[in-house]
Short mmCIF file of C-alpha atoms and ligand atoms in Angstrom, two decimals:
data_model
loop_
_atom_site.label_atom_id
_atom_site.label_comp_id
_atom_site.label_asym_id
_atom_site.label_seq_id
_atom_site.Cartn_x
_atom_site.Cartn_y
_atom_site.Cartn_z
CA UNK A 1073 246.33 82.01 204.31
CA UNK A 1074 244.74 82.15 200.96
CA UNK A 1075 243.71 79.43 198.70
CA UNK A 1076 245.03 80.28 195.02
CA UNK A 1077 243.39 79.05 192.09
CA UNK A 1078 244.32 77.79 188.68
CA UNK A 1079 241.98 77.53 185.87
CA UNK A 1080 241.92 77.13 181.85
CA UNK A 1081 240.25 79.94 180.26
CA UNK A 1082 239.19 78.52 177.02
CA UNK A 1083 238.11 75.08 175.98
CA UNK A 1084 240.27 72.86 177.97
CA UNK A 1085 243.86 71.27 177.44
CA UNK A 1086 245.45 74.56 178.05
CA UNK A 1087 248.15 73.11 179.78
CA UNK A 1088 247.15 73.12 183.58
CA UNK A 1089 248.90 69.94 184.55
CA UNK A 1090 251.95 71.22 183.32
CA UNK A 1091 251.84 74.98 185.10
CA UNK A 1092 250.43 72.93 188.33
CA UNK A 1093 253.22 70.75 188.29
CA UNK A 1094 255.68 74.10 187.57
CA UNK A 1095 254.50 75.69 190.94
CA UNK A 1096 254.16 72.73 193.36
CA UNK A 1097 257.23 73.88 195.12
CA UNK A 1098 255.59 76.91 196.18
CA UNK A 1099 252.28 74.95 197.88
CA UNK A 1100 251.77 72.83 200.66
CA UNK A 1101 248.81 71.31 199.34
CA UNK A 1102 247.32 70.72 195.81
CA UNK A 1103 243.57 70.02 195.35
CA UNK A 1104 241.43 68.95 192.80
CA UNK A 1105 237.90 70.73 192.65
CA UNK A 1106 235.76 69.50 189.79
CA UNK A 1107 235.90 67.35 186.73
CA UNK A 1108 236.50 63.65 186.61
CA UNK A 1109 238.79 61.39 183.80
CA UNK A 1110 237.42 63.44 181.29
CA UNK A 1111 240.63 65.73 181.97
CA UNK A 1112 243.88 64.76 180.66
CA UNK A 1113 246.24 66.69 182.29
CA UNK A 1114 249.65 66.14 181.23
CA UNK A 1115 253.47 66.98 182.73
CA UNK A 1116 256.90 66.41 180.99
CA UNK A 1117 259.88 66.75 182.95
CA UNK A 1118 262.90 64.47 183.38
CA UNK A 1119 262.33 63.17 179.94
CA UNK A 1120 259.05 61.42 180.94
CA UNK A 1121 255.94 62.25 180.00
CA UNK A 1122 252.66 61.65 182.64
CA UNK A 1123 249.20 62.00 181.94
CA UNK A 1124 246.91 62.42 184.90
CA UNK A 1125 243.06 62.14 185.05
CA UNK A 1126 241.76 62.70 188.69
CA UNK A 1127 245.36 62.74 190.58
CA UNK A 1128 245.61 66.43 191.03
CA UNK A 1129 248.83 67.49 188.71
CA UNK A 1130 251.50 68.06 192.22
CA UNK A 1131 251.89 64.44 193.00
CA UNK A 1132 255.16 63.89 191.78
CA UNK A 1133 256.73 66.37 194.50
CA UNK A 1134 257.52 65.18 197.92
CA UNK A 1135 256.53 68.28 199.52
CA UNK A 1136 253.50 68.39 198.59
CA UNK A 1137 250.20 67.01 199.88
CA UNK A 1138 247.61 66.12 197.10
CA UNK A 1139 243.52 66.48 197.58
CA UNK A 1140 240.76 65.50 194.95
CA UNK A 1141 238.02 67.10 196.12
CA UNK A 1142 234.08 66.46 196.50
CA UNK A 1143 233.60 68.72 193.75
CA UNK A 1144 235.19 66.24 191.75
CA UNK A 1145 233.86 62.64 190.26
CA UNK A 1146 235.54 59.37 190.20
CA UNK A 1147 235.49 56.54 188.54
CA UNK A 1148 237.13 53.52 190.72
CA UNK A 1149 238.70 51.60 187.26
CA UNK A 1150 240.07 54.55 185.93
CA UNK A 1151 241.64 55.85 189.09
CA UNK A 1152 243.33 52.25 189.30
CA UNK A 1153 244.98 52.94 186.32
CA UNK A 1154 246.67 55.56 187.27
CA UNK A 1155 247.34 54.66 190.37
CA UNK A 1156 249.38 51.68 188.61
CA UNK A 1157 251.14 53.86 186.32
CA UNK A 1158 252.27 55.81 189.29
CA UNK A 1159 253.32 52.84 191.04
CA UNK A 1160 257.24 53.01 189.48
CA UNK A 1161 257.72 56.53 191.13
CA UNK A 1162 257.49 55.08 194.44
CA UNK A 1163 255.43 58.33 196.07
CA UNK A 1164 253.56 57.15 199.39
CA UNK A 1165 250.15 57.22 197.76
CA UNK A 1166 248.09 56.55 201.34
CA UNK A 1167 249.89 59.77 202.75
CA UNK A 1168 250.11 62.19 199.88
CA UNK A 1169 246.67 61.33 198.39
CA UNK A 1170 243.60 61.99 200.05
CA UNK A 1171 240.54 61.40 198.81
CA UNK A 1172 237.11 63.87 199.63
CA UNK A 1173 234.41 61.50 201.13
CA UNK A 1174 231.60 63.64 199.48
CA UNK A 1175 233.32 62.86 196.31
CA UNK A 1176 230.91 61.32 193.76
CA UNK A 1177 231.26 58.13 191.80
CA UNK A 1178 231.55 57.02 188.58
CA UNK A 1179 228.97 53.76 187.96
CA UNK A 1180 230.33 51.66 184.98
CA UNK A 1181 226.29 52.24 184.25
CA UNK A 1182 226.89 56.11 184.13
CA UNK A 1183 229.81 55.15 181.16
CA UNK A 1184 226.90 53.12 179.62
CA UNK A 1185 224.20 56.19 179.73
CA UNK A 1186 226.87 58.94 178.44
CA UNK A 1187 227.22 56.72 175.54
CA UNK A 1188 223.02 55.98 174.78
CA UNK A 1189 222.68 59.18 175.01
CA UNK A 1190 225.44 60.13 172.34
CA UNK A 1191 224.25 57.76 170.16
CA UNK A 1192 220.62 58.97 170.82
CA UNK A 1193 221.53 62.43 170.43
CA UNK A 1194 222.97 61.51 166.80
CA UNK A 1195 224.59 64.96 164.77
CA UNK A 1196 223.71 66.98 167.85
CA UNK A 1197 226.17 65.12 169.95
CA UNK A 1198 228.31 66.84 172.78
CA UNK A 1199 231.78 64.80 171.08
CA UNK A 1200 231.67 64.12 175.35
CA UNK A 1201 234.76 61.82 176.25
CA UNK A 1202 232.46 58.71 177.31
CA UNK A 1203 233.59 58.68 180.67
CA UNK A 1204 230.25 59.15 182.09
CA UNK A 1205 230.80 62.97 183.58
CA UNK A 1206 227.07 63.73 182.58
CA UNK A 1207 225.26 60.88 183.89
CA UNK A 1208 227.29 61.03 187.12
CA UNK A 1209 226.47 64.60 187.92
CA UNK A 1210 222.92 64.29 186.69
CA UNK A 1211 222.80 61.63 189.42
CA UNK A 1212 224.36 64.06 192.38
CA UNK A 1213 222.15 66.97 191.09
CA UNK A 1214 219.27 64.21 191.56
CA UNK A 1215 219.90 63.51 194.67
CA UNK A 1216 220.72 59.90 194.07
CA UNK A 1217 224.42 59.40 193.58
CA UNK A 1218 226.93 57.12 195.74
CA UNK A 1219 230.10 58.75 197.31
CA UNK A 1220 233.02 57.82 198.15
CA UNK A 1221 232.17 58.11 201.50
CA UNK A 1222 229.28 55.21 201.37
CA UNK A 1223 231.80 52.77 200.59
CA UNK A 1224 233.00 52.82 203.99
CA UNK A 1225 229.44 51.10 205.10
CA UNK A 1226 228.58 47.58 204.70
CA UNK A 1227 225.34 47.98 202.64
CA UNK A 1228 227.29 50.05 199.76
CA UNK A 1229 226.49 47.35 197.27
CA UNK A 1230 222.64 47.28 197.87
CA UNK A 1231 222.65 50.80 197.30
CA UNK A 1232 225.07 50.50 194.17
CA UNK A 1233 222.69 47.64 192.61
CA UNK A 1234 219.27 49.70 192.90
CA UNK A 1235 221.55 52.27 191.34
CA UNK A 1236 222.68 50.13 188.40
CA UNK A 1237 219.29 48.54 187.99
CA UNK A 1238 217.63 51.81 187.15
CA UNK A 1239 220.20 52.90 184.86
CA UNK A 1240 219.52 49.71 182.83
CA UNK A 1241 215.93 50.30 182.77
CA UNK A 1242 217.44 54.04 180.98
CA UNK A 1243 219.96 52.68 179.01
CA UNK A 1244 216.71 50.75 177.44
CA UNK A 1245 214.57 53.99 177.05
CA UNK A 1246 217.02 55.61 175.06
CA UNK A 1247 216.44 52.66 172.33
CA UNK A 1248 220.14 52.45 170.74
CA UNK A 1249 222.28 49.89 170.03
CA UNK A 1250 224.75 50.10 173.35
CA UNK A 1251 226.24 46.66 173.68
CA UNK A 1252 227.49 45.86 176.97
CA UNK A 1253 228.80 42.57 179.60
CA UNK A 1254 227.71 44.43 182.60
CA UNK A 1255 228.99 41.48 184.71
CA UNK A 1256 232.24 41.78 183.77
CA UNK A 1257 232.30 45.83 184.25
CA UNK A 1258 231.01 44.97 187.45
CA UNK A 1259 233.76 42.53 188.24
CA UNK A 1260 236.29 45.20 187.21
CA UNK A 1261 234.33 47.97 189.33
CA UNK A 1262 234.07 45.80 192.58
CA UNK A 1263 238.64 45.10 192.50
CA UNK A 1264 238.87 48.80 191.74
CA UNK A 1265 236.38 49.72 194.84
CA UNK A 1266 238.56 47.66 197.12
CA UNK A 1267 242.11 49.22 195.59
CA UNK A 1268 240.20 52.56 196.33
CA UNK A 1269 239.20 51.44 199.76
CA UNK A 1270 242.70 51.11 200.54
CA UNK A 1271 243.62 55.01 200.10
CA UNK A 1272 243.04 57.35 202.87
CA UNK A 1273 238.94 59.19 203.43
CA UNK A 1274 238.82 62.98 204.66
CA UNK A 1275 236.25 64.69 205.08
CA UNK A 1276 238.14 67.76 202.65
CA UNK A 1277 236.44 70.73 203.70
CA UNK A 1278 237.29 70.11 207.67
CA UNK A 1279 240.79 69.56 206.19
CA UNK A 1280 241.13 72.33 204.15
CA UNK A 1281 239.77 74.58 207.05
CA UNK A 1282 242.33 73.59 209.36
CA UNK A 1283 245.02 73.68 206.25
CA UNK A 1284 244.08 77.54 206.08
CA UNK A 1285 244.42 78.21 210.05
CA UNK A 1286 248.18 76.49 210.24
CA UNK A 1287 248.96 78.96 206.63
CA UNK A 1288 249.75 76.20 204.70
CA UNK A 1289 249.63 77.31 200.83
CA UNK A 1290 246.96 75.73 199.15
CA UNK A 1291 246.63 75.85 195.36
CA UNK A 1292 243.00 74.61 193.56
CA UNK A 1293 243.64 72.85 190.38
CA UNK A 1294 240.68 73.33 187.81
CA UNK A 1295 239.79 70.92 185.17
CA UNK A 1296 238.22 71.81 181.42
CA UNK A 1297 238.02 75.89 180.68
CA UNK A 1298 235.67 78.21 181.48
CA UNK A 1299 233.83 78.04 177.64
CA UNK A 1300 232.64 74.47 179.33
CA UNK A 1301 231.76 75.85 182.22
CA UNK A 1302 227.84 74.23 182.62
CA UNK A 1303 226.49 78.06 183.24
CA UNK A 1304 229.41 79.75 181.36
CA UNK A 1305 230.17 77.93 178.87
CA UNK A 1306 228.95 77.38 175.15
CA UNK A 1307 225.69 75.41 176.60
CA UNK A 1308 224.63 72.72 175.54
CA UNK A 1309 228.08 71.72 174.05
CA UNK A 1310 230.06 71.97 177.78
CA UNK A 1311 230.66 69.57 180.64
CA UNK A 1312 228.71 69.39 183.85
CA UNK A 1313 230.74 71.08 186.17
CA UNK A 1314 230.94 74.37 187.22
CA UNK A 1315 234.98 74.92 185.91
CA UNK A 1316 235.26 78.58 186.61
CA UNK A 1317 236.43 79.95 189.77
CA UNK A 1318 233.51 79.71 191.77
CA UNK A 1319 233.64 76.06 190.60
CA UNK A 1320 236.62 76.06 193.93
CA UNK A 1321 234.76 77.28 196.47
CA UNK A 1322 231.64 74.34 195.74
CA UNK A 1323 234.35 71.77 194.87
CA UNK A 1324 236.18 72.03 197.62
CA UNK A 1325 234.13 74.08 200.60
CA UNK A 1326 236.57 76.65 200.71
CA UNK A 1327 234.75 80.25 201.77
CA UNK A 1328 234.36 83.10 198.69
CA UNK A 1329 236.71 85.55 201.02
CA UNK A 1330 239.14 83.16 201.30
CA UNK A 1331 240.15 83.34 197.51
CA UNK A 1332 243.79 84.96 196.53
CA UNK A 1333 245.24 84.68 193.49
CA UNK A 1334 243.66 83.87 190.28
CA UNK A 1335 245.92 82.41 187.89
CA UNK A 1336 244.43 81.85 184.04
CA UNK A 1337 245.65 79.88 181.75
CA UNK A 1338 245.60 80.02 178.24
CA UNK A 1339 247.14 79.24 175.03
CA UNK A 1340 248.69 81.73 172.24
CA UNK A 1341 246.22 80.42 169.59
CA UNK A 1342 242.86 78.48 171.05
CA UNK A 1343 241.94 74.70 170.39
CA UNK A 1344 238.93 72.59 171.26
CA UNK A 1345 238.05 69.28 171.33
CA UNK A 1346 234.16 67.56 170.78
CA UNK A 1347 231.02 69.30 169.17
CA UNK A 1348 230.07 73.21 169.56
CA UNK A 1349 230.65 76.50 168.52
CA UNK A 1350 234.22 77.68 167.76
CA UNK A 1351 234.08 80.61 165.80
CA UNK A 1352 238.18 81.13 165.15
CA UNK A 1353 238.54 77.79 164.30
CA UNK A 1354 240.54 77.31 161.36
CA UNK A 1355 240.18 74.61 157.97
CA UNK A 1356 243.23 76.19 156.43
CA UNK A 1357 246.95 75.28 156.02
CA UNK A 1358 247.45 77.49 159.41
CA UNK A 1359 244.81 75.53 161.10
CA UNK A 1360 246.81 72.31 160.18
CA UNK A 1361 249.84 73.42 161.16
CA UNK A 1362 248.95 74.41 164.75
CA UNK A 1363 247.25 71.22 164.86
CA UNK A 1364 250.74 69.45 163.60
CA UNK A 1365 253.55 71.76 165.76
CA UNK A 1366 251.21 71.63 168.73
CA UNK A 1367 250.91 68.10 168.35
CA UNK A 1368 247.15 68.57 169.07
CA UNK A 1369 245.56 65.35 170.23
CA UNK A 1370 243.15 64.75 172.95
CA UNK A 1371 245.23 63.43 176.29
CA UNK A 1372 242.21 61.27 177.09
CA UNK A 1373 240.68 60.20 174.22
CA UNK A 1374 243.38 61.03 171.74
CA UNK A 1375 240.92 62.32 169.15
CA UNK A 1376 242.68 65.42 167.09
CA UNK A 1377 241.73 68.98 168.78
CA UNK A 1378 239.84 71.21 166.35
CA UNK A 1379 242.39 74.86 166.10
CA UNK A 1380 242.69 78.34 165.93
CA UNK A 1381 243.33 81.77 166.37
CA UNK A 1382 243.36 83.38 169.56
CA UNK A 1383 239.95 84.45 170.40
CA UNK A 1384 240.20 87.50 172.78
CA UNK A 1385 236.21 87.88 172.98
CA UNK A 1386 236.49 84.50 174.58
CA UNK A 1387 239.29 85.11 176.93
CA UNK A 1388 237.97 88.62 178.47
CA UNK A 1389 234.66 86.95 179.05
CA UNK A 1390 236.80 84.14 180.84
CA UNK A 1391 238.91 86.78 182.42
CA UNK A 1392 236.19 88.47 183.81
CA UNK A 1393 233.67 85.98 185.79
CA UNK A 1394 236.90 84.17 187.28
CA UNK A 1395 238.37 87.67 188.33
CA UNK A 1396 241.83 86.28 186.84
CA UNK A 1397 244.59 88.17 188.88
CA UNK A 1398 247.54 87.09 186.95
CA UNK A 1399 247.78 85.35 183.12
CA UNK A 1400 249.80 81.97 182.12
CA UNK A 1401 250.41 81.83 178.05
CA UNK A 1402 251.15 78.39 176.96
CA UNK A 1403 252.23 77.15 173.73
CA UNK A 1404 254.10 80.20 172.85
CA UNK A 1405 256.71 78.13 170.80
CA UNK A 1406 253.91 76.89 168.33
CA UNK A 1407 253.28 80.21 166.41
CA UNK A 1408 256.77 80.55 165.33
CA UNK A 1409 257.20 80.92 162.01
CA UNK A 1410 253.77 82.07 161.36
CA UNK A 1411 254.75 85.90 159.00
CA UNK A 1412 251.08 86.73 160.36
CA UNK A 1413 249.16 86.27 163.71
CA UNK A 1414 245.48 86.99 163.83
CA UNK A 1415 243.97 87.97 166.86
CA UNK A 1416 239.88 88.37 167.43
CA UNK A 1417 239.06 91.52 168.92
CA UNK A 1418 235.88 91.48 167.92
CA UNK A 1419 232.46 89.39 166.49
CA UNK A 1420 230.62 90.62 163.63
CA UNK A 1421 226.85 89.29 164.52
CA UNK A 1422 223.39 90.55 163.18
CA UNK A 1423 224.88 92.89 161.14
CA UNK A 1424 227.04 94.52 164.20
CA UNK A 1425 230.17 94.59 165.61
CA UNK A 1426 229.87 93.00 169.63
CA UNK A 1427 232.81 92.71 171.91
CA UNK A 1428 230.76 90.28 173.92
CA UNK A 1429 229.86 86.57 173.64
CA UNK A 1430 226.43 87.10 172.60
CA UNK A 1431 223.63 84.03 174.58
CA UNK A 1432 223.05 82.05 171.21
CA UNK A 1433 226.47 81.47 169.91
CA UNK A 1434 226.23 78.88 167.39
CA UNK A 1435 228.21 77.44 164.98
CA UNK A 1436 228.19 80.03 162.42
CA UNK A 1437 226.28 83.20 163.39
CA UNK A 1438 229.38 84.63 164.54
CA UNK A 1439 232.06 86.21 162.16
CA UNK A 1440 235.54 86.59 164.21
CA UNK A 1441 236.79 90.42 163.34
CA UNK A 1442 240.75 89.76 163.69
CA UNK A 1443 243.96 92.59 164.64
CA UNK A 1444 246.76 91.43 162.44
CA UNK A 1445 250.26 91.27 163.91
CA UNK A 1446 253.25 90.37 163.34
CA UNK A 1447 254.99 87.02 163.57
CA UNK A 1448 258.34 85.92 164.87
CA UNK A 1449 260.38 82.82 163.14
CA UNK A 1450 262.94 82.66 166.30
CA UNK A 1451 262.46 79.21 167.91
CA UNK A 1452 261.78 79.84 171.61
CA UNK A 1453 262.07 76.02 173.18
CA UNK A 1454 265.41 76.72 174.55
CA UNK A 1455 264.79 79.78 175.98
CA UNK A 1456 264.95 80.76 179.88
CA UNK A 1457 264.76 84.29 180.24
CA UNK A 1458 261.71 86.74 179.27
CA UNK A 1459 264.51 89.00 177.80
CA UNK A 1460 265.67 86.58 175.18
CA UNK A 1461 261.78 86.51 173.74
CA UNK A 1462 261.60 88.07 170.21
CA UNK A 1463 260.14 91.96 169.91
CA UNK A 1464 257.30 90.07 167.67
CA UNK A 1465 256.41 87.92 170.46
CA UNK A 1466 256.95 90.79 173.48
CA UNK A 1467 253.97 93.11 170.98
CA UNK A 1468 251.72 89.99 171.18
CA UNK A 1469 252.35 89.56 175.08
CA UNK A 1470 251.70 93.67 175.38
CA UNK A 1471 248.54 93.61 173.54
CA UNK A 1472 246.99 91.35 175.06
CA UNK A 1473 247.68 92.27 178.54
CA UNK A 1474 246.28 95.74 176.92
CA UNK A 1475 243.20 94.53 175.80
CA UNK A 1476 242.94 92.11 178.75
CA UNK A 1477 244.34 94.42 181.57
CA UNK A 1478 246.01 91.48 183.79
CA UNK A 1479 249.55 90.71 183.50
CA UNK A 1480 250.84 87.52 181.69
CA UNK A 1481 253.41 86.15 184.42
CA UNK A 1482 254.39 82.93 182.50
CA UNK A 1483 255.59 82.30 178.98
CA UNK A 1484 255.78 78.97 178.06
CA UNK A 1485 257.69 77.44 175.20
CA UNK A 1486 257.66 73.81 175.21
CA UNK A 1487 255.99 70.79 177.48
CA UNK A 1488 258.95 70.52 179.58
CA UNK A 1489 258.98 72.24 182.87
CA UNK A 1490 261.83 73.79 182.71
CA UNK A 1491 260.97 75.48 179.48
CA UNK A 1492 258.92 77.92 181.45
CA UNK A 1493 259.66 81.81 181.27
CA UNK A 1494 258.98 83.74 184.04
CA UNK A 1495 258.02 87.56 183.80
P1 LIG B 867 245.62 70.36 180.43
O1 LIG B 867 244.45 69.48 180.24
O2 LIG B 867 245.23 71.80 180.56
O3 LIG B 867 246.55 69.93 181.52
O4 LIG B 867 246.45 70.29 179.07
P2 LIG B 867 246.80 68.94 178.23
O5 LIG B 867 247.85 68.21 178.95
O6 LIG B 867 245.55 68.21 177.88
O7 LIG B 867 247.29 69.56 176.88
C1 LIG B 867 248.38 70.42 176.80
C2 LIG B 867 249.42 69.79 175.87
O8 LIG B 867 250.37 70.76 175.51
C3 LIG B 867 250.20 68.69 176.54
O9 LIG B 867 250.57 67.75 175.56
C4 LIG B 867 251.43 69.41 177.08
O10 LIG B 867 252.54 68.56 177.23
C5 LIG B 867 251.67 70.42 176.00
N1 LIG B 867 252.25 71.70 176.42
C6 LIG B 867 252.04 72.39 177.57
N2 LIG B 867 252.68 73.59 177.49
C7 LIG B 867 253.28 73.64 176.31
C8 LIG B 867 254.06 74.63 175.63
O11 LIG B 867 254.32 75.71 176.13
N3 LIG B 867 254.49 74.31 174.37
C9 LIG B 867 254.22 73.13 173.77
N4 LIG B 867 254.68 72.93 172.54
N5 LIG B 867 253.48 72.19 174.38
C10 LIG B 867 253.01 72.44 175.61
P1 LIG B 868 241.13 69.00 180.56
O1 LIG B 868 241.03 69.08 182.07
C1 LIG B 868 239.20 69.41 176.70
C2 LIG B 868 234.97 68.31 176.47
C3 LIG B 868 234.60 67.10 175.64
C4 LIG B 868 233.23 67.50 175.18
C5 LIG B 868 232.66 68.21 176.40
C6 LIG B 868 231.79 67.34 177.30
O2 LIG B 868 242.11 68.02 180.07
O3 LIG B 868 241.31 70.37 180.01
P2 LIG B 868 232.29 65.39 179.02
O4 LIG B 868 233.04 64.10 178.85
O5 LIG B 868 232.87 66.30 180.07
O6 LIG B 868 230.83 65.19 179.21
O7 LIG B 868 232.46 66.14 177.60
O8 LIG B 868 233.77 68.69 177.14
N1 LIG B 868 235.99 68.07 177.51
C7 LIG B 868 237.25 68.48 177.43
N2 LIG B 868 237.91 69.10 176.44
N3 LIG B 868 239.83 69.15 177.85
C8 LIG B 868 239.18 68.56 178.87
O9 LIG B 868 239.71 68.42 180.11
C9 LIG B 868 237.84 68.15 178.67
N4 LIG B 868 236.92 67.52 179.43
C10 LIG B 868 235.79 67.49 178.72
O10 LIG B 868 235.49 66.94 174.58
O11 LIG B 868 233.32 68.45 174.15
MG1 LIG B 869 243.75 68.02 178.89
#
């Protein structure tokens, strides 16, 4: 049996938690492969709305079985957070979570060294979400990070303190004001070990293997978009993960030929939140008023996401080194009433017209050439059925499928799940 995917094509906040959530009932098994609290992935349904960080996006469903995977990084206090928010919902948390021992953690010392070297970097900042994603992979890259698997030895904390102790001696190199009480972090980070200590260890890739033998349906949940993708993306401003599709088969162990579907995500217009190149973004009235309909706030840090048009440069790029097999378009229900859509179809750079994202994209040296359409004012959030969408909106689904040459499966008009449209 195949493992399917499901990634965000552009910058993040696309609205995987919400599409993961819509086709749970279809998978056996939903695993997380890379990322860490940085994501916010939210789902609405029932009138409630639930923001996850690391909880892969299916754990409200009682069929389903829920993995975060090594690929992925954790920080203990965070992941007690949501595990108390989730508390209410009664869900058997020791059988439907399970947790990848080669899953890295997060150090309330990594937190520290995310934000020194923010401060350090000054104007040049990433905008990262302080959660310590950098430091923490820096640290598995360097061959010196703690799993989750060392906490099940006695000597965890000698290796955590040596740890610790040499990120202090960094935090001091980068010379910025970082104030800190790292005995009561610790304090916090020593309950949340033991909470964590209570959940249930695989080792995921053993797991997942034997998943795939008795055909039990397996969908990957990505984190981020592929423009922060650390080899993909719009380097340096990205995360440190790999968040394309190849991203799955590190972040989980799950074999290249073992791949099926490859759903993208993306939305009608394109946000992005932090520093880095954007070259649709918008400082106009239209720019405010995606911002404003699309209610356009970071789920995790709640800072206000930067907005515009769609950038189709961007998403064929994206399309192309995940080999997407099938399209999701969120936020469909936000450009109504626009009279005008603009679409980039094209960059003007050096003096040329490129279809390509060129290796130096920086702020400015690109000039988005835009396809005008046509707009729709029909208000879709209480629509069902893919026949009820308005001839505007059908032209902007055909055109890009055109220019992108995968189908776009789902429509979706609103944060609810049942304001989904299936094609
Ligand atoms: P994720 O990180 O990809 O899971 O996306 P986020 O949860 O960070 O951001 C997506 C936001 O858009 C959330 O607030 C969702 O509730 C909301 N959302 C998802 N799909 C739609 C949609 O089709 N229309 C509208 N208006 N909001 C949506
Ligand atoms: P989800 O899964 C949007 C951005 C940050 C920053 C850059 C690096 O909800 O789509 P990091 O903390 O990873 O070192 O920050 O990446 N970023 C996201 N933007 N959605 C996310 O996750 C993001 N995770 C990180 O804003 O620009
Ligand atoms: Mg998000």
């Amino acid at each position: 049996m195949a493992v399917d995917l499901l990634l965000g094509l552009q910058w993040g906040d696309e609205g995987k938690g919400k599409i993961v959530d819509v086709l749970t009932k279809n998978y056996d098994i939903i695993a997380r492969f890379q990322g860490g609290p940085n994501a916010g992935h939210t789902l609405e349904f029932d009138g409630i709305k639930h923001v996850l960080h690391t909880i892969p996006s299916g754990i409200f469903h009682k069929n389903a079985l829920n993995i975060v995977g090594n690929g992925v990084v954790i920080d203990p206090v965070i992941f007690k957070k949501e595990l108390d928010n989730l508390k209410k919902f009664n869900i058997d948390i020791k059988s439907k979570l399970l947790i990848s021992r080669k899953a890295h953690l997060i150090l309330p010392t990594h937190r520290l060294l995310d934000a020194a070297s923010e401060t350090a970097k000054g104007k040049a900042k990433i905008g990262s979400t302080l959660k310590g994603i950098g430091p923490t992979y820096m640290d598995k890259t360097g061959r010196n990070g703690m799993r989750v698997g060392d906490l099940e030895f006695t000597d965890w904390k000698t290796k955590y303190r040596a740890l610790a102790d040499k990120h202090e001696a960094m935090i001091g190199f980068y010379n910025v004001d970082i104030q800190y009480d790292l005995d009561e972090l610790e304090a916090e980070f020593y309950a949340a070990i033991e909470e964590l200590k209570q959940l249930t260890f695989i080792d995921s890739e053993e797991y997942l293997f034997n998943a795939q033998k008795e055909g039990k349906k397996i969908l990957a949940e990505g984190a981020q978009g592929s423009l922060l993708d650390i080899d993909f993306g719009t380097y340096p401003y990205v995360t440190s993960s790999n968040t394309t599709a190849a991203g799955a088969c590190t972040g989980l162990g799950v074999a290249p030929n073992k791949i099926g579907g490859v759903f993208g995500i993306f939305k009608a217009y394109t946000t992005r939140v932090g520093s880095g190149p954007f070259p649709t973004e918008l400082f106009d009235a239209d720019g405010e008023t995606m911002g404003r309909v699309g209610n356009e706030f970071g789920a995790t840090t709640g800072r206000p996401r930067r907005c515009g048009w769609l950038d189709l440069v961007a998403l064929k790029y994206a399309v192309q080194i995940n080999g997407v097999t099938e399209l999701m378009m969120m936020k469909g229900d936000v450009l109504s009433g626009f009279k005008t859509l603009k679409v980039c179809t094209a960059y003007q750079y050096k003096g040329k017209e490129i279809k390509h994202l060129p290796y130096n994209i920086e702020e400015g040296n690109v000039t988005p050439v835009y396809t005008k359409m046509k707009g729709w004012d029909k208000d879709l959030t209480k629509l069902s059925k893919s026949e009820e969408l308005p001839d505007a909106l059908n032209a902007y689904i055909d055109f890009l499928e055109q220019e992108l040459q995968v189908p776009i499966k789902i429509v979706s008009v609103g944060p609810d799940r049942v304001q989904t449209i299936h094609r």
